[in-house]
mmCIF file of C-alpha atoms in Angstrom:
data_model
loop_
_atom_site.group_PDB
_atom_site.id
_atom_site.type_symbol
_atom_site.label_atom_id
_atom_site.label_comp_id
_atom_site.label_asym_id
_atom_site.label_seq_id
_atom_site.Cartn_x
_atom_site.Cartn_y
_atom_site.Cartn_z
ATOM 1 C CA MET P 1 0.002 0.003 -0.001
ATOM 2 C CA GLY P 2 1.977 2.942 -1.295
ATOM 3 C CA MET P 3 -0.412 5.554 -0.011
ATOM 4 C CA ALA P 4 -0.572 4.346 3.567
ATOM 5 C CA ALA P 5 0.430 7.771 4.808
ATOM 6 C CA VAL P 6 -2.876 9.333 3.774
ATOM 7 C CA GLU P 7 -5.071 6.222 3.680
ATOM 8 C CA SER P 8 -8.378 6.434 5.479
ATOM 9 C CA HIS P 9 -10.688 3.473 5.507
ATOM 10 C CA PHE P 10 -14.361 3.604 4.657
ATOM 11 C CA HIS P 11 -16.040 2.777 7.957
ATOM 12 C CA VAL P 12 -19.303 0.854 7.880
ATOM 13 C CA LEU P 13 -21.556 0.235 10.852
ATOM 14 C CA ALA P 14 -23.410 -3.050 10.320
ATOM 15 C CA VAL P 15 -26.522 -3.772 12.386
ATOM 16 C CA ASP P 16 -28.148 -7.223 12.590
ATOM 17 C CA ASP P 17 -29.604 -9.270 15.429
ATOM 18 C CA SER P 18 -28.423 -12.541 13.869
ATOM 19 C CA SER P 19 -24.819 -13.410 14.693
ATOM 20 C CA PHE P 20 -24.722 -15.502 11.564
ATOM 21 C CA ASP P 21 -25.715 -12.587 9.343
ATOM 22 C CA ARG P 22 -23.305 -10.292 11.140
ATOM 23 C CA LYS P 23 -20.435 -12.606 10.314
ATOM 24 C CA LEU P 24 -21.444 -12.707 6.696
ATOM 25 C CA ILE P 25 -21.888 -8.975 6.196
ATOM 26 C CA GLU P 26 -18.638 -8.324 8.038
ATOM 27 C CA LYS P 27 -16.770 -10.604 5.664
ATOM 28 C CA LEU P 28 -18.349 -9.064 2.600
ATOM 29 C CA LEU P 29 -17.464 -5.570 3.781
ATOM 30 C CA GLN P 30 -13.901 -6.541 4.696
ATOM 31 C CA LYS P 31 -13.503 -8.024 1.220
ATOM 32 C CA SER P 32 -14.536 -4.619 -0.089
ATOM 33 C CA SER P 33 -11.716 -3.048 1.912
ATOM 34 C CA CYS P 34 -14.011 -1.456 4.457
ATOM 35 C CA GLN P 35 -13.446 -1.026 8.126
ATOM 36 C CA VAL P 36 -16.414 -2.724 9.842
ATOM 37 C CA THR P 37 -18.096 -2.356 13.202
ATOM 38 C CA THR P 38 -20.965 -4.750 13.920
ATOM 39 C CA VAL P 39 -23.686 -4.333 16.552
ATOM 40 C CA ASP P 40 -26.669 -6.522 17.295
ATOM 41 C CA SER P 41 -29.408 -3.922 17.721
ATOM 42 C CA GLY P 42 -30.628 -0.509 16.624
ATOM 43 C CA TYR P 43 -30.162 0.744 20.192
ATOM 44 C CA LYS P 44 -26.507 -0.260 20.190
ATOM 45 C CA ALA P 45 -26.106 1.393 16.794
ATOM 46 C CA LEU P 46 -27.446 4.692 18.133
ATOM 47 C CA GLU P 47 -25.257 4.355 21.189
ATOM 48 C CA PHE P 48 -22.228 3.778 19.000
ATOM 49 C CA LEU P 49 -23.003 6.846 16.943
ATOM 50 C CA GLY P 50 -23.653 8.909 20.037
ATOM 51 C CA ILE P 51 -27.318 9.655 19.328
ATOM 52 C CA GLU P 52 -29.638 9.756 22.319
ATOM 53 C CA SER P 53 -32.307 7.275 21.276
ATOM 54 C CA ASN P 54 -35.187 9.039 23.024
ATOM 55 C CA ASP P 55 -34.373 12.603 22.094
ATOM 56 C CA PRO P 56 -33.667 13.074 18.427
ATOM 57 C CA ASN P 57 -32.979 16.768 18.799
ATOM 58 C CA ALA P 58 -30.304 16.506 21.446
ATOM 59 C CA LEU P 59 -26.757 17.229 20.361
ATOM 60 C CA SER P 60 -24.737 14.082 20.502
ATOM 61 C CA THR P 61 -22.178 14.131 23.261
ATOM 62 C CA SER P 62 -19.295 13.024 21.084
ATOM 63 C CA PRO P 63 -20.240 14.110 17.577
ATOM 64 C CA GLN P 64 -17.101 13.335 15.650
ATOM 65 C CA GLU P 65 -15.345 10.814 17.859
ATOM 66 C CA VAL P 66 -16.676 8.023 15.749
ATOM 67 C CA GLU P 67 -16.589 8.466 12.031
ATOM 68 C CA VAL P 68 -19.094 6.291 10.251
ATOM 69 C CA ASN P 69 -19.372 6.548 6.501
ATOM 70 C CA LEU P 70 -22.288 4.196 5.946
ATOM 71 C CA ILE P 71 -24.828 2.270 7.995
ATOM 72 C CA ILE P 72 -26.136 -1.073 6.770
ATOM 73 C CA THR P 73 -28.951 -2.566 8.813
ATOM 74 C CA ASP P 74 -31.293 -5.533 8.855
ATOM 75 C CA TYR P 75 -34.955 -4.595 8.652
ATOM 76 C CA CYS P 76 -36.495 -7.222 10.969
ATOM 77 C CA MET P 77 -35.032 -6.787 14.411
ATOM 78 C CA PRO P 78 -36.732 -7.051 17.802
ATOM 79 C CA GLY P 79 -37.407 -3.762 19.586
ATOM 80 C CA MET P 80 -36.089 -1.240 17.088
ATOM 81 C CA THR P 81 -36.479 -2.249 13.451
ATOM 82 C CA GLY P 82 -34.108 -1.169 10.711
ATOM 83 C CA TYR P 83 -36.786 1.275 9.596
ATOM 84 C CA ASP P 84 -36.928 2.821 13.079
ATOM 85 C CA LEU P 85 -33.159 3.136 13.072
ATOM 86 C CA LEU P 86 -33.248 4.743 9.641
ATOM 87 C CA LYS P 87 -35.733 7.322 10.888
ATOM 88 C CA LYS P 88 -33.665 8.118 13.964
ATOM 89 C CA VAL P 89 -30.536 8.613 11.900
ATOM 90 C CA LYS P 90 -32.292 10.851 9.401
ATOM 91 C CA GLU P 91 -33.821 12.912 12.221
ATOM 92 C CA SER P 92 -30.433 13.500 13.790
ATOM 93 C CA SER P 93 -28.736 16.702 12.708
ATOM 94 C CA ALA P 94 -25.270 15.233 13.081
ATOM 95 C CA PHE P 95 -25.841 12.000 11.200
ATOM 96 C CA LYS P 96 -28.609 12.551 8.674
ATOM 97 C CA ASN P 97 -26.099 12.671 5.828
ATOM 98 C CA ILE P 98 -24.743 9.215 6.514
ATOM 99 C CA PRO P 99 -26.114 6.891 3.829
ATOM 100 C CA VAL P 100 -28.256 4.081 5.261
ATOM 101 C CA VAL P 101 -28.787 0.753 3.521
ATOM 102 C CA ILE P 102 -31.538 -1.647 4.554
ATOM 103 C CA MET P 103 -31.320 -5.464 4.216
ATOM 104 C CA SER P 104 -34.210 -7.865 4.414
ATOM 105 C CA SER P 105 -34.868 -11.521 3.732
ATOM 106 C CA GLU P 106 -38.375 -10.658 2.574
ATOM 107 C CA ASN P 107 -39.284 -9.060 -0.700
ATOM 108 C CA VAL P 108 -42.140 -6.772 0.313
ATOM 109 C CA PRO P 109 -42.533 -3.927 -2.206
ATOM 110 C CA ALA P 110 -44.428 -1.710 0.249
ATOM 111 C CA ARG P 111 -41.637 -2.134 2.773
ATOM 112 C CA ILE P 112 -38.975 -1.343 0.194
ATOM 113 C CA SER P 113 -40.647 1.849 -1.007
ATOM 114 C CA ARG P 114 -41.325 2.987 2.550
ATOM 115 C CA CYS P 115 -37.625 2.669 3.377
ATOM 116 C CA LEU P 116 -36.517 4.416 0.243
ATOM 117 C CA GLU P 117 -38.990 7.236 0.871
ATOM 118 C CA GLU P 118 -37.632 7.645 4.374
ATOM 119 C CA GLY P 119 -34.203 8.201 2.876
ATOM 120 C CA ALA P 120 -32.582 4.781 2.618
ATOM 121 C CA GLU P 121 -29.890 4.745 -0.011
ATOM 122 C CA GLU P 122 -30.442 1.161 -1.108
ATOM 123 C CA PHE P 123 -32.488 -1.855 -0.169
ATOM 124 C CA PHE P 124 -30.741 -5.235 -0.424
ATOM 125 C CA LEU P 125 -32.487 -8.569 -0.377
ATOM 126 C CA LYS P 126 -30.762 -11.223 1.678
ATOM 127 C CA PRO P 127 -28.600 -13.088 1.169
ATOM 128 C CA VAL P 128 -26.510 -10.023 0.405
ATOM 129 C CA ARG P 129 -23.760 -10.620 -2.133
ATOM 130 C CA MET P 130 -20.593 -8.917 -3.288
ATOM 131 C CA ALA P 131 -22.496 -7.707 -6.342
ATOM 132 C CA ASP P 132 -24.837 -5.775 -4.038
ATOM 133 C CA LEU P 133 -21.975 -4.185 -2.136
ATOM 134 C CA ASN P 134 -20.428 -3.087 -5.415
ATOM 135 C CA LYS P 135 -23.364 -0.710 -5.733
ATOM 136 C CA LEU P 136 -21.953 1.078 -2.711
ATOM 137 C CA LYS P 137 -18.573 1.674 -4.359
ATOM 138 C CA PRO P 138 -19.535 5.195 -5.578
ATOM 139 C CA HIS P 139 -20.164 6.179 -1.950
ATOM 140 C CA MET P 140 -16.864 4.675 -0.898
ATOM 141 C CA MET P 141 -14.926 6.384 -3.622
ATOM 142 C CA LYS P 142 -16.516 9.750 -3.043
ATOM 143 C CA THR P 143 -15.724 9.631 0.667
ATOM 144 C CA LYS P 144 -12.212 8.328 0.071
ATOM 145 C CA LEU P 145 -11.480 11.060 -2.463
ATOM 146 C CA ASN P 146 -12.860 13.744 -0.174
ATOM 147 C CA ASN P 147 -10.780 12.474 2.720
ATOM 148 C CA GLN P 148 -7.710 12.357 0.520
ATOM 149 C CA LYS P 149 -8.297 15.887 -0.726
ATOM 150 C CA LEU P 150 -8.797 17.213 2.795
ATOM 151 C CA GLU P 151 -5.591 15.535 3.882
ATOM 152 C CA GLU P 152 -3.753 16.976 0.900
ATOM 153 C CA ILE P 153 -4.440 20.551 1.956
ATOM 154 C CA ASP P 154 -2.557 19.912 5.166
ATOM 155 C CA LYS P 155 0.300 17.848 3.855
ATOM 156 C CA PRO P 156 1.756 19.101 0.583
ATOM 157 C CA LEU P 157 5.131 17.395 1.107
ATOM 158 C CA ASN P 158 3.562 13.982 1.522
ATOM 159 C CA VAL P 159 1.725 14.536 -1.722
ATOM 160 C CA ALA P 160 4.976 14.939 -3.564
ATOM 161 C CA ALA P 161 6.444 11.752 -2.145
ATOM 162 C CA ALA P 162 3.281 9.687 -2.461
ATOM 163 C CA ALA P 163 2.404 10.852 -5.950
ATOM 164 C CA ALA P 164 5.901 10.208 -7.137
ATOM 165 C CA ALA P 165 5.749 6.701 -5.725
ATOM 166 C CA VAL P 166 2.431 5.870 -7.287
ATOM 167 C CA GLU P 167 2.560 7.468 -10.724
ATOM 168 C CA PRO P 168 6.044 8.417 -11.859
ATOM 169 C CA GLU P 169 4.805 9.681 -15.238
ATOM 170 C CA ILE P 170 3.149 12.745 -13.701
ATOM 171 C CA LYS P 171 6.012 15.166 -13.371
ATOM 172 C CA ASP P 172 4.708 18.063 -11.269
ATOM 173 C CA SER P 173 3.946 15.962 -8.272
ATOM 174 C CA ALA P 174 3.735 18.897 -5.874
ATOM 175 C CA GLU P 175 0.254 19.751 -7.077
ATOM 176 C CA VAL P 176 -2.902 18.612 -5.345
ATOM 177 C CA GLY P 177 -4.551 17.977 -8.662
ATOM 178 C CA SER P 178 -2.093 15.347 -9.804
ATOM 179 C CA LYS P 179 -2.484 13.389 -6.592
ATOM 180 C CA ILE P 180 -6.207 13.193 -7.118
ATOM 181 C CA LEU P 181 -5.657 12.042 -10.669
ATOM 182 C CA THR P 182 -3.404 9.200 -9.610
ATOM 183 C CA LEU P 183 -6.056 8.160 -7.092
ATOM 184 C CA GLN P 184 -8.787 8.244 -9.691
ATOM 185 C CA SER P 185 -6.898 6.239 -12.247
ATOM 186 C CA GLU P 186 -5.813 3.744 -9.661
ATOM 187 C CA LEU P 187 -9.145 3.254 -7.961
ATOM 188 C CA GLU P 188 -11.707 2.809 -10.674
ATOM 189 C CA PRO P 189 -10.878 3.161 -14.308
ATOM 190 C CA LYS P 190 -14.459 3.389 -15.549
ATOM 191 C CA GLN P 191 -14.873 6.361 -17.804
ATOM 192 C CA VAL P 192 -18.506 7.173 -17.077
ATOM 193 C CA HIS P 193 -17.969 6.737 -13.379
ATOM 194 C CA LEU P 194 -15.112 9.231 -13.276
ATOM 195 C CA GLN P 195 -17.167 11.772 -15.121
ATOM 196 C CA VAL P 196 -20.073 11.314 -12.721
ATOM 197 C CA ALA P 197 -17.772 11.653 -9.714
ATOM 198 C CA GLN P 198 -16.313 14.794 -11.192
ATOM 199 C CA GLN P 199 -19.749 16.288 -11.795
ATOM 200 C CA GLU P 200 -20.860 15.412 -8.296
ATOM 201 C CA GLU P 201 -17.839 17.163 -6.880
ATOM 202 C CA GLN P 202 -18.635 20.257 -8.856
ATOM 203 C CA THR P 203 -22.305 20.427 -7.932
ATOM 204 C CA LEU P 204 -21.914 19.918 -4.186
ATOM 205 C CA GLY P 205 -21.266 23.314 -2.769
ATOM 206 C CA ASN P 206 -22.751 23.359 0.696
ATOM 207 C CA ASN P 207 -19.683 22.212 2.545
ATOM 208 C CA ASN P 208 -17.269 25.079 3.145
ATOM 209 C CA LYS P 209 -14.151 22.988 3.017
ATOM 210 C CA ARG P 210 -15.207 21.287 -0.145
ATOM 211 C CA LYS P 211 -16.121 24.579 -1.754
ATOM 212 C CA SER P 212 -12.698 26.024 -1.163
ATOM 213 C CA MET P 213 -11.242 22.810 -2.572
ATOM 214 C CA GLU P 214 -13.272 23.181 -5.734
ATOM 215 C CA GLU P 215 -12.173 26.777 -6.094
ATOM 216 C CA GLY P 216 -8.644 25.593 -5.709
ATOM 217 C CA LEU P 217 -9.174 22.996 -8.393
ATOM 218 C CA SER P 218 -10.803 25.296 -10.875
ATOM 219 C CA THR P 219 -7.801 27.561 -11.005
ATOM 220 C CA ASP P 220 -5.587 24.541 -11.246
ATOM 221 C CA ARG P 221 -4.450 22.975 -14.471
ATOM 222 C CA SER P 222 -5.882 19.721 -13.138
ATOM 223 C CA ARG P 223 -9.309 20.133 -14.673
ATOM 224 C CA PRO P 224 -8.207 19.649 -18.254
ATOM 225 C CA ARG P 225 -6.095 16.797 -16.881
ATOM 226 C CA PHE P 226 -9.252 15.037 -15.626
ATOM 227 C CA GLU P 227 -10.529 14.991 -19.132
ATOM 228 C CA CYS P 228 -7.289 13.602 -20.421
ATOM 229 C CA ILE P 229 -7.456 10.737 -17.964
ATOM 230 C CA THR P 230 -11.098 9.957 -18.677
ATOM 231 C CA THR P 231 -10.623 9.797 -22.411
ATOM 232 C CA ALA P 232 -7.461 7.778 -22.058
ATOM 233 C CA VAL P 233 -9.219 5.075 -20.032
ATOM 234 C CA MET G 1 1.402 -34.970 -10.885
ATOM 235 C CA ASP G 2 0.927 -37.632 -8.280
ATOM 236 C CA ALA G 3 -1.721 -40.113 -9.437
ATOM 237 C CA HIS G 4 -3.135 -40.429 -5.939
ATOM 238 C CA VAL G 5 -3.609 -36.661 -5.633
ATOM 239 C CA ALA G 6 -5.211 -36.510 -9.067
ATOM 240 C CA GLN G 7 -7.597 -39.269 -8.121
ATOM 241 C CA LEU G 8 -8.569 -37.519 -4.872
ATOM 242 C CA GLN G 9 -9.099 -34.266 -6.716
ATOM 243 C CA MET G 10 -11.346 -36.005 -9.231
ATOM 244 C CA GLN G 11 -13.291 -37.602 -6.391
ATOM 245 C CA TYR G 12 -13.644 -34.190 -4.735
ATOM 246 C CA ARG G 13 -14.856 -32.551 -7.916
ATOM 247 C CA ASN G 14 -17.469 -35.208 -8.507
ATOM 248 C CA TYR G 15 -18.608 -35.052 -4.933
ATOM 249 C CA ILE G 16 -19.132 -31.316 -4.993
ATOM 250 C CA LEU G 17 -20.956 -31.522 -8.311
ATOM 251 C CA SER G 18 -23.263 -34.178 -6.926
ATOM 252 C CA LEU G 19 -24.114 -32.032 -3.911
ATOM 253 C CA TYR G 20 -25.257 -29.300 -6.257
ATOM 254 C CA GLN G 21 -27.020 -31.637 -8.635
ATOM 255 C CA GLN G 22 -28.924 -33.344 -5.855
ATOM 256 C CA GLY G 23 -30.070 -29.975 -4.553
ATOM 257 C CA PHE G 24 -28.198 -29.965 -1.274
ATOM 258 C CA LEU G 25 -26.360 -26.770 -2.172
ATOM 259 C CA ASP G 26 -27.096 -23.783 -4.356
ATOM 260 C CA ASP G 27 -25.094 -20.879 -5.730
ATOM 261 C CA GLN G 28 -25.090 -19.025 -2.432
ATOM 262 C CA PHE G 29 -22.671 -21.687 -1.236
ATOM 263 C CA THR G 30 -20.497 -20.864 -4.236
ATOM 264 C CA GLU G 31 -20.603 -17.212 -3.190
ATOM 265 C CA LEU G 32 -19.457 -18.168 0.328
ATOM 266 C CA LYS G 33 -16.561 -20.142 -1.055
ATOM 267 C CA SER G 34 -15.523 -17.144 -3.120
ATOM 268 C CA LEU G 35 -15.245 -15.079 0.055
ATOM 269 C CA GLN G 36 -12.725 -17.481 1.542
ATOM 270 C CA ASP G 37 -9.134 -16.456 0.999
ATOM 271 C CA ASP G 38 -5.659 -16.817 2.457
ATOM 272 C CA GLY G 39 -6.539 -14.276 5.101
ATOM 273 C CA SER G 40 -9.483 -16.357 6.284
ATOM 274 C CA PRO G 41 -8.891 -19.945 5.134
ATOM 275 C CA ASP G 42 -11.546 -21.380 7.450
ATOM 276 C CA PHE G 43 -14.296 -18.917 6.643
ATOM 277 C CA VAL G 44 -16.643 -21.471 5.081
ATOM 278 C CA ALA G 45 -16.093 -23.939 7.913
ATOM 279 C CA GLU G 46 -16.782 -21.218 10.497
ATOM 280 C CA VAL G 47 -19.939 -20.057 8.801
ATOM 281 C CA LEU G 48 -21.212 -23.616 8.452
ATOM 282 C CA SER G 49 -20.466 -24.269 12.084
ATOM 283 C CA LEU G 50 -22.547 -21.227 13.057
ATOM 284 C CA PHE G 51 -25.321 -22.435 10.787
ATOM 285 C CA PHE G 52 -25.457 -25.913 12.282
ATOM 286 C CA ASP G 53 -25.413 -24.457 15.804
ATOM 287 C CA ASP G 54 -28.364 -22.338 14.731
ATOM 288 C CA CYS G 55 -30.129 -25.464 13.446
ATOM 289 C CA VAL G 56 -29.747 -27.250 16.767
ATOM 290 C CA LYS G 57 -31.022 -24.248 18.692
ATOM 291 C CA LEU G 58 -33.957 -23.441 16.435
ATOM 292 C CA VAL G 59 -35.107 -27.043 15.999
ATOM 293 C CA GLY G 60 -34.974 -27.362 19.790
ATOM 294 C CA ASN G 61 -37.097 -24.227 20.209
ATOM 295 C CA MET G 62 -39.641 -25.477 17.711
ATOM 296 C CA ALA G 63 -39.826 -28.943 19.239
ATOM 297 C CA ARG G 64 -40.520 -27.407 22.633
ATOM 298 C CA ALA G 65 -43.159 -25.094 21.211
ATOM 299 C CA LEU G 66 -44.881 -27.977 19.448
ATOM 300 C CA ASP G 67 -44.775 -30.051 22.616
ATOM 301 C CA GLN G 68 -47.294 -27.694 24.239
ATOM 302 C CA ILE G 69 -50.157 -29.746 22.835
ATOM 303 C CA GLY G 70 -53.343 -27.746 22.887
ATOM 304 C CA THR G 71 -51.575 -24.420 23.458
ATOM 305 C CA VAL G 72 -49.031 -24.388 20.671
ATOM 306 C CA ASP G 73 -47.821 -20.895 19.900
ATOM 307 C CA PHE G 74 -47.637 -21.045 16.114
ATOM 308 C CA CYS G 75 -46.273 -17.501 15.967
ATOM 309 C CA GLN G 76 -43.335 -18.610 18.020
ATOM 310 C CA VAL G 77 -42.766 -21.619 15.782
ATOM 311 C CA GLY G 78 -43.092 -19.369 12.747
ATOM 312 C CA ALA G 79 -40.525 -16.930 14.117
ATOM 313 C CA ASN G 80 -38.013 -19.739 14.492
ATOM 314 C CA VAL G 81 -38.770 -21.028 11.005
ATOM 315 C CA HIS G 82 -38.205 -17.512 9.681
ATOM 316 C CA GLN G 83 -34.770 -17.413 11.261
ATOM 317 C CA LEU G 84 -33.856 -20.843 9.981
ATOM 318 C CA LYS G 85 -35.036 -19.929 6.516
ATOM 319 C CA GLY G 86 -32.833 -16.853 6.616
ATOM 320 C CA SER G 87 -29.679 -18.613 7.670
ATOM 321 C CA SER G 88 -30.185 -21.625 5.384
ATOM 322 C CA SER G 89 -30.689 -19.215 2.521
ATOM 323 C CA SER G 90 -27.522 -17.308 3.430
ATOM 324 C CA VAL G 91 -25.454 -20.479 3.570
ATOM 325 C CA GLY G 92 -26.771 -22.089 0.404
ATOM 326 C CA ALA G 93 -28.489 -24.994 2.162
ATOM 327 C CA LYS G 94 -31.057 -25.389 -0.567
ATOM 328 C CA ARG G 95 -33.097 -28.311 0.750
ATOM 329 C CA VAL G 96 -33.329 -26.921 4.264
ATOM 330 C CA LYS G 97 -34.457 -23.602 2.861
ATOM 331 C CA GLY G 98 -37.092 -25.312 0.739
ATOM 332 C CA LEU G 99 -38.475 -27.146 3.768
ATOM 333 C CA CYS G 100 -38.624 -23.876 5.692
ATOM 334 C CA ILE G 101 -40.779 -22.302 3.019
ATOM 335 C CA ASN G 102 -43.341 -25.117 3.408
ATOM 336 C CA PHE G 103 -42.986 -25.003 7.152
ATOM 337 C CA LYS G 104 -43.844 -21.326 7.227
ATOM 338 C CA GLU G 105 -47.088 -21.943 5.392
ATOM 339 C CA LEU G 106 -47.987 -24.773 7.772
ATOM 340 C CA CYS G 107 -47.423 -22.451 10.743
ATOM 341 C CA GLU G 108 -49.618 -19.783 9.220
ATOM 342 C CA ALA G 109 -52.315 -22.393 8.674
ATOM 343 C CA LYS G 110 -51.799 -23.595 12.259
ATOM 344 C CA ASN G 111 -51.538 -27.118 10.905
ATOM 345 C CA TYR G 112 -50.236 -29.029 13.920
ATOM 346 C CA GLU G 113 -49.675 -32.421 12.275
ATOM 347 C CA GLY G 114 -48.087 -30.774 9.284
ATOM 348 C CA CYS G 115 -45.722 -28.768 11.466
ATOM 349 C CA VAL G 116 -44.638 -31.794 13.462
ATOM 350 C CA ARG G 117 -43.912 -33.754 10.263
ATOM 351 C CA CYS G 118 -42.083 -30.836 8.714
ATOM 352 C CA LEU G 119 -39.932 -30.352 11.791
ATOM 353 C CA GLN G 120 -38.897 -33.986 11.611
ATOM 354 C CA GLN G 121 -37.923 -33.510 7.981
ATOM 355 C CA VAL G 122 -35.927 -30.380 8.798
ATOM 356 C CA ASP G 123 -34.112 -32.280 11.525
ATOM 357 C CA ILE G 124 -33.167 -35.110 9.151
ATOM 358 C CA GLU G 125 -32.238 -32.720 6.362
ATOM 359 C CA TYR G 126 -29.827 -30.527 8.250
ATOM 360 C CA LYS G 127 -28.112 -33.534 9.790
ATOM 361 C CA THR G 128 -27.760 -35.140 6.370
ATOM 362 C CA LEU G 129 -26.238 -31.949 4.993
ATOM 363 C CA LYS G 130 -23.888 -31.730 7.930
ATOM 364 C CA ALA G 131 -22.617 -35.264 7.271
ATOM 365 C CA LYS G 132 -22.173 -34.579 3.555
ATOM 366 C CA LEU G 133 -20.211 -31.400 4.178
ATOM 367 C CA GLN G 134 -18.067 -33.199 6.718
ATOM 368 C CA ASP G 135 -17.186 -35.699 3.989
ATOM 369 C CA MET G 136 -16.340 -32.800 1.731
ATOM 370 C CA PHE G 137 -13.981 -31.266 4.296
ATOM 371 C CA ASN G 138 -12.385 -34.654 4.877
ATOM 372 C CA LEU G 139 -11.677 -34.985 1.180
ATOM 373 C CA GLU G 140 -10.096 -31.537 1.201
ATOM 374 C CA LYS G 141 -7.890 -32.551 4.081
ATOM 375 C CA GLN G 142 -6.825 -35.736 2.316
ATOM 376 C CA ILE G 143 -5.874 -33.793 -0.795
ATOM 377 C CA VAL G 144 -3.773 -31.348 1.180
ATOM 378 C CA GLN G 145 -2.119 -34.118 3.169
ATOM 379 C CA ALA G 146 -1.253 -35.900 -0.060
ATOM 380 C CA GLY G 147 0.521 -32.733 -1.153
ATOM 381 C CA GLY G 148 -2.143 -31.468 -3.552
ATOM 382 C CA ILE G 149 -4.241 -28.332 -3.864
ATOM 383 C CA VAL G 150 -7.999 -28.355 -3.356
ATOM 384 C CA PRO G 151 -9.443 -27.626 -6.801
ATOM 385 C CA GLN G 152 -11.897 -24.827 -7.513
ATOM 386 C CA VAL G 153 -14.973 -26.548 -8.805
ATOM 387 C CA ASP G 154 -16.870 -24.791 -11.564
ATOM 388 C CA ILE G 155 -20.462 -25.857 -11.163
ATOM 389 C CA ASN G 156 -21.795 -24.208 -14.321
#
């Protein structure tokens, strides 16, 4: 792993009352290079996140101690269902932007649409397979790229060393733009996908940090470079 | 290549194919095998062990529930069937899963005789599968001990 210095793992919180299913989802996620935390109930999930389960408007006591990039939960659980958990997460100001995926062994269309309407990102039928998790790759890549970019602002020297190690052909390794390019070409060489990711980056402007990043990029020579990479792939 | 190893590998291949052909396993089992790697060489064995533990527990729960003649809680039986259906489906235990689908309907219909018969079938079926998979693991061990590699079996 040449980029260990700035590597940050995509952290998934998996919720399922069945120990068997927890083992399975954990393995699938690990195979997808995710960091996994498993809990056996919605209550434990909320506790882990730091949300008070009976007061959705309370500020969590430790908002950013735990960074979770995605929640994947079983639907049928005793006490708090996956749907209840989904609602609690979406009602929480600190965590409503975390994508939530619901899993269920039953194919009930009304259930599926209810979850999606409540804000679930995806609904997977069990048994969940690698092919299903591949649908989550765009989320993983977006988060990984954002984390990498945020790290780059703070550590320009590491960029030079890391970029040089990964992609020797790109000469001006001191630039933020080139580091992102090496990441993109290394991670997922699908042309359409890169273009989508690029467009998503450009349209998201609500986050201050990200906005300043985009401004940085637009004055950079890297934008035309993106196009070069996408057409070359 | 060693003739003995080749023979064992052939035996292994045929055995696996027969398990699929006879409906003991389905492609979810193939998926599980694909998740096993050098980092977790016993993944399939561990998952199967969890599954069979589940079987013992759930069958026990259902037997006890059905023992309450006259006051059988079919919802309780159904809940256990639901769990067993889920885990058998996740492990690729095709016949067990199939029985669970019937079982669920029998619970909903509150068919006592039907449930008792079905539970007996489930009991036999999971134990049969367990024995078959044990034979499979034994064959794998023999191959490795003879200095060979366990072949990937393409079931398509």
